[in-house]
XYZ file of C-alpha atoms in Angstrom:
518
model
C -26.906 -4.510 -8.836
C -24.311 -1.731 -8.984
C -21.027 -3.158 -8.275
C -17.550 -4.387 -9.582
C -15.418 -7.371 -8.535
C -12.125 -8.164 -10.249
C -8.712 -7.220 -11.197
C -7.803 -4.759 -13.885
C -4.991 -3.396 -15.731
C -2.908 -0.696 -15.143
C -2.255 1.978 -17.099
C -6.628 15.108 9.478
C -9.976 15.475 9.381
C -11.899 17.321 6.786
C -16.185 17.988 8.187
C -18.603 17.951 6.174
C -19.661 21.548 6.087
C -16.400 22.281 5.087
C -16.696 19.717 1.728
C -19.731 20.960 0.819
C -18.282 24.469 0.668
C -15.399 23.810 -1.760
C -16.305 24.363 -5.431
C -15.707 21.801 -7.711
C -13.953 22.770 -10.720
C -14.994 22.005 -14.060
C -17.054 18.909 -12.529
C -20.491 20.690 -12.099
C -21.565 18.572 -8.964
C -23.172 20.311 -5.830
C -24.362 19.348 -2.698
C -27.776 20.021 -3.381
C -27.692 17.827 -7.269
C -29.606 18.818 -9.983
C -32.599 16.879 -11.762
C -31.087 17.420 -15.458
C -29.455 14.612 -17.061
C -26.030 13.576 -17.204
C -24.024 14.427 -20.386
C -21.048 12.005 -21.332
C -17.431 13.977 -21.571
C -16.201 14.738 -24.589
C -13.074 13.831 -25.857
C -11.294 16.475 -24.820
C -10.419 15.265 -22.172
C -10.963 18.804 -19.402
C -12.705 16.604 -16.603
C -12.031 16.789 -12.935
C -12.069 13.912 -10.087
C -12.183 14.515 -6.351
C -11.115 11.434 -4.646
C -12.461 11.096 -0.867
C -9.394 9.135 1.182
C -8.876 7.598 4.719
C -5.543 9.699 4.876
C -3.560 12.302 3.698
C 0.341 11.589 2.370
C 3.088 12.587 4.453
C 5.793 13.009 1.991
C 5.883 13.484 -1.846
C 9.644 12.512 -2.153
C 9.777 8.765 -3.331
C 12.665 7.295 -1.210
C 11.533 9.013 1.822
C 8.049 8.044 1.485
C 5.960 7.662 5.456
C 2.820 5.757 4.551
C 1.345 3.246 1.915
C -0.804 6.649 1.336
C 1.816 8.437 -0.158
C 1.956 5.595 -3.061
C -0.940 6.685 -4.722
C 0.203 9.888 -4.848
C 3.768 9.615 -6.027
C 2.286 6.653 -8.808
C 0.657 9.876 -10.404
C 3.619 12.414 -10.026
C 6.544 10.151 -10.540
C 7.383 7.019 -13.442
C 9.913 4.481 -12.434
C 12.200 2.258 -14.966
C 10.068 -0.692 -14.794
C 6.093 -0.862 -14.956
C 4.191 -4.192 -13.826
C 2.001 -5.884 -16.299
C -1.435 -6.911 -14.618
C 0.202 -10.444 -14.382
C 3.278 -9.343 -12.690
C 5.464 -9.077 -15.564
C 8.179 -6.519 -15.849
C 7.690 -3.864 -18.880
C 9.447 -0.776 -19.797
C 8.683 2.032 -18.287
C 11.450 5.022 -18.456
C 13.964 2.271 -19.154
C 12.684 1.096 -23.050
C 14.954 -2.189 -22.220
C 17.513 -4.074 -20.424
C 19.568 -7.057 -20.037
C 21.254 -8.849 -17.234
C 24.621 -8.945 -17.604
C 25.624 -11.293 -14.407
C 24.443 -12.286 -11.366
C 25.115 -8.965 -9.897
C 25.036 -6.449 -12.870
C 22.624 -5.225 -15.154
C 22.483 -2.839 -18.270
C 19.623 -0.572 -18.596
C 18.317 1.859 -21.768
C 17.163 5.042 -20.329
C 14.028 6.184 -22.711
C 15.158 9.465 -24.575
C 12.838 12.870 -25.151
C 11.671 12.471 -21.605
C 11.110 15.999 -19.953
C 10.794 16.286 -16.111
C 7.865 19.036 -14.646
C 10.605 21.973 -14.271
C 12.003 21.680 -17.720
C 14.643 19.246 -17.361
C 15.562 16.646 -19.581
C 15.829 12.875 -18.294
C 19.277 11.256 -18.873
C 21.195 8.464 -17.953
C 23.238 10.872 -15.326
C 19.818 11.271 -13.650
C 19.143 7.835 -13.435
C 22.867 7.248 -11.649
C 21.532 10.236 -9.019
C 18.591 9.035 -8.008
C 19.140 5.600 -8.066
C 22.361 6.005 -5.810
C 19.922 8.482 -3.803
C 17.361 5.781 -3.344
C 19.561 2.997 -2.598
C 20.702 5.291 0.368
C 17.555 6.860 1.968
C 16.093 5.318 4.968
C 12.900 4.017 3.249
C 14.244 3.536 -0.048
C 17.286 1.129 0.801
C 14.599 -1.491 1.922
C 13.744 -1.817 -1.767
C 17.655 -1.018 -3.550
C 19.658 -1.170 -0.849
C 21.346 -3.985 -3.095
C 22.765 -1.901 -5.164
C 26.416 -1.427 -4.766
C 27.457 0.975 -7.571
C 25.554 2.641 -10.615
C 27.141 3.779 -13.856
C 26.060 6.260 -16.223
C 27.232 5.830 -20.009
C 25.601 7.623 -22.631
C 21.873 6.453 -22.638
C 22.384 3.373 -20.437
C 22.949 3.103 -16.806
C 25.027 -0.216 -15.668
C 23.556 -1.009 -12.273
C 25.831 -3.397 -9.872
C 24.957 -4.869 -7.141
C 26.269 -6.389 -3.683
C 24.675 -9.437 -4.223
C 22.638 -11.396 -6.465
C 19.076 -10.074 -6.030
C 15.887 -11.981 -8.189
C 13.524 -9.240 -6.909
C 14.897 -5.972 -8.594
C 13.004 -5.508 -11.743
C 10.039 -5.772 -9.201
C 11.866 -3.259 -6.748
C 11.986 -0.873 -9.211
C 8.708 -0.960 -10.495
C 7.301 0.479 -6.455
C 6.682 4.173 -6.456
C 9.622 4.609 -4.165
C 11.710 4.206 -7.432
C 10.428 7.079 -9.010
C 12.811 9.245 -10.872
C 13.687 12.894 -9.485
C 14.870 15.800 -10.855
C 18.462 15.904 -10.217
C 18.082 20.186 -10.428
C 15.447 19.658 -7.978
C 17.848 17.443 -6.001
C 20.106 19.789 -6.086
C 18.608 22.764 -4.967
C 17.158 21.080 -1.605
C 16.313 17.732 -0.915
C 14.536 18.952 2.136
C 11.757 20.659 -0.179
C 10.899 17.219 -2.293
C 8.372 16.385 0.462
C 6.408 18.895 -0.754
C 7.485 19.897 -3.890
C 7.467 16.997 -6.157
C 9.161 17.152 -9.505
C 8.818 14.308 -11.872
C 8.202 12.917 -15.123
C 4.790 11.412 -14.147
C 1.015 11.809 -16.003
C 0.572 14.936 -12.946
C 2.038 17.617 -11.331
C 1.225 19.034 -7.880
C -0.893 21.874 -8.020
C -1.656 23.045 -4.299
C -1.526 20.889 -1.623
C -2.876 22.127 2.125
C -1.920 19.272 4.731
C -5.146 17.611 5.952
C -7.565 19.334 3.843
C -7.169 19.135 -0.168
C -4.131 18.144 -2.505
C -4.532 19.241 -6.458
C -2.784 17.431 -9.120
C -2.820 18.668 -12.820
C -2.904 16.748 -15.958
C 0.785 17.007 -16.744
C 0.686 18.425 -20.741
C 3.963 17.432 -21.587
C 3.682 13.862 -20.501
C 6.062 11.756 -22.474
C 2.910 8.672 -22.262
C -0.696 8.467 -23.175
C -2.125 11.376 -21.325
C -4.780 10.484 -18.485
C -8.328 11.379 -19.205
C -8.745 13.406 -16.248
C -7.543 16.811 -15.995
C -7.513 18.045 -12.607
C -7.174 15.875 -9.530
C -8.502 16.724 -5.995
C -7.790 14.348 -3.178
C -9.598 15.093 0.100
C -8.576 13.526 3.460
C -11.729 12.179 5.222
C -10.499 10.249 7.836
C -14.542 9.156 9.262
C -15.710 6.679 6.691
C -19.345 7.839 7.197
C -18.294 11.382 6.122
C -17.304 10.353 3.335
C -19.786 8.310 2.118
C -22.348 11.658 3.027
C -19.593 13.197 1.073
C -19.595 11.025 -2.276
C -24.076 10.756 -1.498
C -24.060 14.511 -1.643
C -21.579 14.880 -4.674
C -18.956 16.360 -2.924
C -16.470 13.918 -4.209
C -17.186 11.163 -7.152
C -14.992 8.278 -5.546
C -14.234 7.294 -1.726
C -11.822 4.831 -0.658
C -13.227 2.036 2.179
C -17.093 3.186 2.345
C -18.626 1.941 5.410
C -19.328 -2.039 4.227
C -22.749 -1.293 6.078
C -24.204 0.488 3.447
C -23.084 -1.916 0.926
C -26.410 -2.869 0.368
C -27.925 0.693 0.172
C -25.072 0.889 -2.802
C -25.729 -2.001 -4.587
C -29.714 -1.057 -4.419
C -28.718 2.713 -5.864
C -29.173 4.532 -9.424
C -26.099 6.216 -8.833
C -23.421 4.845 -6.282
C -21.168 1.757 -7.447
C -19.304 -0.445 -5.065
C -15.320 -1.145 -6.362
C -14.282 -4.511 -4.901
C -10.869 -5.141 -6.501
C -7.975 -7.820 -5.564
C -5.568 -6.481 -3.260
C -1.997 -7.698 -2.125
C -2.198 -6.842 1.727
C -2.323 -8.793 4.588
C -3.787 -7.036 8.017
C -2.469 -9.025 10.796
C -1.928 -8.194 15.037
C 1.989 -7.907 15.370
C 3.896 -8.408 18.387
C 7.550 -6.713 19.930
C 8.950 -9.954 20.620
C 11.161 -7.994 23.700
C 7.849 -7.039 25.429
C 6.054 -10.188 24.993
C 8.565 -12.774 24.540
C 6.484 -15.730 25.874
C 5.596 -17.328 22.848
C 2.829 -19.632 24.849
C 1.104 -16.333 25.767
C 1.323 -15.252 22.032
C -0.048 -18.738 21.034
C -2.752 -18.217 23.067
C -3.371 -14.803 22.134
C -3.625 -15.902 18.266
C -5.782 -18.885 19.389
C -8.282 -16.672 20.920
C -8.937 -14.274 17.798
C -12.111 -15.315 15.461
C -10.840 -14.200 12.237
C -14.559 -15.575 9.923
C -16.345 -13.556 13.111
C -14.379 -10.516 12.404
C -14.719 -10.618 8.580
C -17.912 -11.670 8.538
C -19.740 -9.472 10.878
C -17.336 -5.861 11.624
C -16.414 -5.982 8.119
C -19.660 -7.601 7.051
C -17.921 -9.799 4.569
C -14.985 -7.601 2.483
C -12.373 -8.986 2.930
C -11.278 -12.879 3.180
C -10.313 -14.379 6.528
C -6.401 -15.196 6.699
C -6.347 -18.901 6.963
C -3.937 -19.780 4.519
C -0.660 -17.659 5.668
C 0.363 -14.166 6.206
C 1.199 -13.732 2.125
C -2.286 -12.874 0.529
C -3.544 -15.725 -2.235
C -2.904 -13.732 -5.049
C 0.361 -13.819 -5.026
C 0.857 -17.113 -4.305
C 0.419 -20.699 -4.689
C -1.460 -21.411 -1.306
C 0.839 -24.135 1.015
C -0.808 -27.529 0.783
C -1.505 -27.767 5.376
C -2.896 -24.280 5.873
C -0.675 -21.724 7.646
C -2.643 -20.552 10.467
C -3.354 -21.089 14.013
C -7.146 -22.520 15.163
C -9.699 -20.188 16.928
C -10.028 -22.292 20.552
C -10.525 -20.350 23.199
C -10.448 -23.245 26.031
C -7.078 -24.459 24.395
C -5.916 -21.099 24.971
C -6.742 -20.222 28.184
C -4.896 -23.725 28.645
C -1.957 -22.556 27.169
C -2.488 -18.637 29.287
C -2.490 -21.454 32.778
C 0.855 -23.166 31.368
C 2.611 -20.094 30.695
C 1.396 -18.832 34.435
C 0.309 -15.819 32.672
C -2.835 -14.233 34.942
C -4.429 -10.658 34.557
C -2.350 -9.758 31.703
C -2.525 -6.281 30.485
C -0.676 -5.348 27.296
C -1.296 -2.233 24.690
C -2.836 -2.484 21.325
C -1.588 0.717 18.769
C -3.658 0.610 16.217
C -4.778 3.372 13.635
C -7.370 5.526 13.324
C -9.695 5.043 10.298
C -6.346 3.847 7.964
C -7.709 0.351 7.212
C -11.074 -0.623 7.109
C -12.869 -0.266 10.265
C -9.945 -0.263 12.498
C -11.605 0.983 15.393
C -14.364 -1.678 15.415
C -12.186 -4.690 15.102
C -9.596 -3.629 17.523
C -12.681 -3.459 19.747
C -13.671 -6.842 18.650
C -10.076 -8.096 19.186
C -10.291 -6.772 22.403
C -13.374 -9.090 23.419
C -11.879 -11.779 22.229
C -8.864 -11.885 24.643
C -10.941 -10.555 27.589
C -12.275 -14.169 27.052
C -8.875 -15.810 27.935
C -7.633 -13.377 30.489
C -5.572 -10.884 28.542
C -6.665 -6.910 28.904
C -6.470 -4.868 25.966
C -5.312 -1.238 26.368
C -6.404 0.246 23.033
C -4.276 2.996 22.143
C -6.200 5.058 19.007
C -3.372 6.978 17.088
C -3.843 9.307 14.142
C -1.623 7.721 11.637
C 1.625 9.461 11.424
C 2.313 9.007 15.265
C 0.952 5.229 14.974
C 3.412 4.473 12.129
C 6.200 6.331 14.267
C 5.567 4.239 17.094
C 5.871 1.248 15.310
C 8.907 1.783 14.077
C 10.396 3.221 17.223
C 9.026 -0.419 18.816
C 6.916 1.774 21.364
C 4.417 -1.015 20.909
C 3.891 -4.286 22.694
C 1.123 -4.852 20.307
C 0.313 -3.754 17.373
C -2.070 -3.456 13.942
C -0.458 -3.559 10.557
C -0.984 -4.256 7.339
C 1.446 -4.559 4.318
C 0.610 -4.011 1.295
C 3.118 -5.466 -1.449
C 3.437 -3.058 -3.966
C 6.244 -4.589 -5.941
C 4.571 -7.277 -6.642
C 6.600 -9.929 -4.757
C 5.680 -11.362 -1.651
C 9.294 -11.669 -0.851
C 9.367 -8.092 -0.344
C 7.468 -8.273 2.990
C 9.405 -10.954 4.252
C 12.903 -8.819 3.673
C 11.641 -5.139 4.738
C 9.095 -6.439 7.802
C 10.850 -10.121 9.007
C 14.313 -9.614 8.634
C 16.772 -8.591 11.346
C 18.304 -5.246 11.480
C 15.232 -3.588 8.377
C 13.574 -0.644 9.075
C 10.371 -1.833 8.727
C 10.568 -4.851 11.460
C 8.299 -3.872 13.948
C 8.530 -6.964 16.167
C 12.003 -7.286 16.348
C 12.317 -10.560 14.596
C 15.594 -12.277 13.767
C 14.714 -16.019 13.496
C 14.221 -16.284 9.451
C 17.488 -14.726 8.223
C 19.144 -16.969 6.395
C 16.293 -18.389 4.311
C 14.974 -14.556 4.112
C 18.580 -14.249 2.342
C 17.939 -17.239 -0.072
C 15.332 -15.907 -1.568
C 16.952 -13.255 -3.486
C 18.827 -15.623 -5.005
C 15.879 -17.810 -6.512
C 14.193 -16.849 -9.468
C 10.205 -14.924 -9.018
C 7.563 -16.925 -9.397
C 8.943 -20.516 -9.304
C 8.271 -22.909 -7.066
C 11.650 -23.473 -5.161
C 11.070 -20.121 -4.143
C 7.215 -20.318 -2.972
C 7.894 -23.280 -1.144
C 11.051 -21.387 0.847
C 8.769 -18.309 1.400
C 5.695 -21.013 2.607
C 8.632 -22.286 4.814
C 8.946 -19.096 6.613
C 5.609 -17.797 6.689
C 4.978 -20.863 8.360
C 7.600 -19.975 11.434
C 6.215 -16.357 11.442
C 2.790 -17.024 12.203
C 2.801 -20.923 13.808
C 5.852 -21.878 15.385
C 7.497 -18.359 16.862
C 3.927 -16.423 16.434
C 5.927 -13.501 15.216
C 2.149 -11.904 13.747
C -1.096 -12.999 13.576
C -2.398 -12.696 10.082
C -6.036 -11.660 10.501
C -7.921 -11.088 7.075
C -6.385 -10.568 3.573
C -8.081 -7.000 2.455
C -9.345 -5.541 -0.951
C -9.151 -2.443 -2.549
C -12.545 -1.165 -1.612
C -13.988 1.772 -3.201
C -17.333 3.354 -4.112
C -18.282 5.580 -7.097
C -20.445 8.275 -7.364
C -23.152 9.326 -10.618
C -21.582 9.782 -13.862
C -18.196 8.237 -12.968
C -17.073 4.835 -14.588
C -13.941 3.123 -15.412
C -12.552 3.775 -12.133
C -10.291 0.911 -11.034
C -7.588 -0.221 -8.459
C -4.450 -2.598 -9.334
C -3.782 -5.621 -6.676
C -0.698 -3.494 -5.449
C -3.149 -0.626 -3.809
C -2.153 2.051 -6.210
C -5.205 3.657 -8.853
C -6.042 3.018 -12.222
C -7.202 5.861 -13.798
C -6.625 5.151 -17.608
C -9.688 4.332 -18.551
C -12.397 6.702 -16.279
C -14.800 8.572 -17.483
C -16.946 11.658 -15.517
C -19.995 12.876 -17.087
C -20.656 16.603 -16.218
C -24.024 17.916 -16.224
């Protein structure tokens, strides 16, 4: 049996005539295979990867990133002061060390010798610019919009901020912390969407919208260098294009292979299944001013089957949200479960109390982002036919669905959040809290204990039991979301590739994977 379960360290629409047309450099794979045997890489290290992906990025510039997409992409162009440790601790990453000074000020050692893509040396000046940048931009200021004032002396940048904040090492550990070149900065913000310059392990080759991106080992990488020397990352959007795609050796990985042929996977010589943890809940959201009846939104969340959906559209990856919103893995699950009961009489009780009859309210959801998005809003849609409420599906390509979340052209909608920092509290501040960016539904009833938790320490159980608290009120008392299934990072691989691996924030591991050419 061919497949991988675990976690692991860290270190538009593209047809198929079109993939198999595109010549794969340096990898030696063709549509048609060959019969001679595989021969391990060498050492030194010249391989190429094509990657076979749901969607394509939308911007390359880290504080004015569009999609959880763009993350993978800016983890490989871009470093950030802080790494995470598989466990979740902080460790240095272009800062070699710091120390908190106060509540609201810390000190950090910018790592010297550090060279950016166009020449550029990192200093603690650069730091100051993007940092104040970051803390500024749209996106970006839902991670370090805490920080009131940055100071550049020397090799060390003092950071204050506008309030105590527990989460920030974590903050800046999220691609949307990666460090710019200030000459790039300079000479037009505009272009950073697509013209990255970093200090990261790659370095944007060519990149055509919707059809192929090219990333290049980057040979003056301050770190261990990856093993794989040329990156191509093709947009599929149809997940059963891209699993003809990775059969025929157009691409050695794809991201979300249809679960259905899971078992012609596990039964294969070649293909491997890659079922990693993931932090990301997928949950059905609601604009509280469109449907403000919370009985109807009871009754709405009442009527979904989440073990139906999980176990037969996504034939069993994934784990049915039962115990909150915030996925297990990140923490300690509440001792009553956080959820609201499949019971579809009780809810077309509820539908009768509220006077609510022939309801008719919209559903955006994405096309192909998550997995199988199509088929469970379909599902979803069954479900509240059964109580009286008509789902109008409205299929979006992701870029306009994303837009109309945030613009709250929704009355309901399909989301789900990955947690890339590495702290669950991060959700609850950029998606839950009045006035962020990110708060699709409008919400405004958590605030103040949203507030307390940047001022308890990570990981202790003061502040779990405060975030329990208000997951709690999200999903069962106001019924701000529905939390439907907790996802994985689900990937398969094609012949010759191993050591390909996924960390629990969504982003790729690549330190460790090997392609054999033939």
């Amino acid at each position: 049996m061919n497949h991988i379960k675990g976690a692991w360290p860290r270190r538009g629409a593209v047809a198929l005539a079109l993939l198999t047309s595109l010549t794969l450099t340096g990898c030696g794979l063709s549509a048609g295979g060959d019969s001679e045997a595989a021969a391990p890489v060498a050492e030194s290290k010249d391989v190429s990867l094509r990657i076979g992906t749901s969607a394509d990025a939308q911007s390359l510039d880290p504080p004015n990133f569009s999609l959880t997409a763009d993350f993978t992409r800016l983890d490989l162009l871009y470093d950030q002061l802080i790494t995470l440790a598989p466990d979740g601790t902080p460790e240095p990453g272009l800062a070699t060390s710091w120390k908190q000074d106060s509540d609201t000020e810390w000190t950090f050692e910018i790592r010297q010798g550090v060279k950016f893509s166009d020449g550029t040396d990192l200093t603690a000046e650069v730091v100051k610019t993007n940092l104040e940048r970051a803390s500024k931009a749209k996106q970006g200021s839902g991670y370090l919009g805490v920080i009131e004032s940055v100071e550049a002396t020397g090799n060390q940048v003092k950071v204050r901020l506008s309030k105590p904040f527990s989460g920030l090492l974590n903050n800046l550990s999220v691609p949307v912390a990666g460090i710019v070149s200030a000459k790039a900065i300079a000479e037009g913000e505009k272009d950073l969407s697509s013209r990255p310059v970093g200090t990261g392990p790659y370095v944007l080759k060519t990149w055509n919208p919707d059809e192929l991106m090219v990333l290049e080992r980057n040979e003056n990488y301050w770190g261990e260098k990856p093993p794989v020397k040329t990156l191509e990352i093709v947009p599929i959007p149809e997940a059963s294009t891209r699993y003809a795609a990775l059969q025929s050796g157009d691409v050695h990985v794809i991201e979300n292979p249809p679960p259905s042929e899971l078992a012609s996977i596990r039964a294969s010589e070649d293909l491997t299944e890659v079922i990693e943890v993931k932090a990301q809940p997928v949950f059905l959201g609601f604009e509280l001013k469109q449907v403000p009846d919370v009985k109807v939104r009871r009754a709405i969340a009442m009527a979904i089957d989440k073990e139906a959906i999980v176990s037969t559209v996504l034939e069993g990856v994934g784990e049915p949200a039962t115990k909150g919103l915030i996925p297990p893995a990140l923490i300690s699950p509440s001792d009553e479960p956080i959820t609201i009961p499949h019971d579809v009489e009780g809810a077309k009780r509820l539908m009768a109390e509220a006077g609510a009859k022939n309801v008719t309210l919209d559903l955006v959801v994405p096309t192909d982002y998550y997995l199988k998005d199509k088929e469970v809003a379909e599902v979803l849609k069954e479900q509240l036919k059964e109580i009286g409420v008509t789902a109008n599906l409205k299929m979006q390509e992701s870029g306009t669905w994303f837009t109309s979340l945030l613009e709250h052209k929704t009355q309901m909608y399909w989301l789900g959040w990955g947690m890339t920092a590495g702290d669950p509290a991060d959700m609850l501040t950029r998606v839950f809290r009045s006035g962020a960016v990110n708060n699709m539904s409008g919400y405004a009833g958590s605030d103040e204990d949203i507030d307390r938790l940047a001022l308890l320490p990570v990981k202790t159980k003061e502040r779990e039991d405060l975030m329990n608290k208000i997951q709690r009120r999200l999903v069962m008392d106001d019924v701000v979301v529905v939390p439907v299934y907790h996802s994985t990072n689900f990937y398969a691989t094609g012949a010759g590739v191993e050591g390909f691996h996924t960390r629990r924030s969504t982003l790729w591991d690549l330190s460790k994977i090997t392609v054999r050419q033939k």
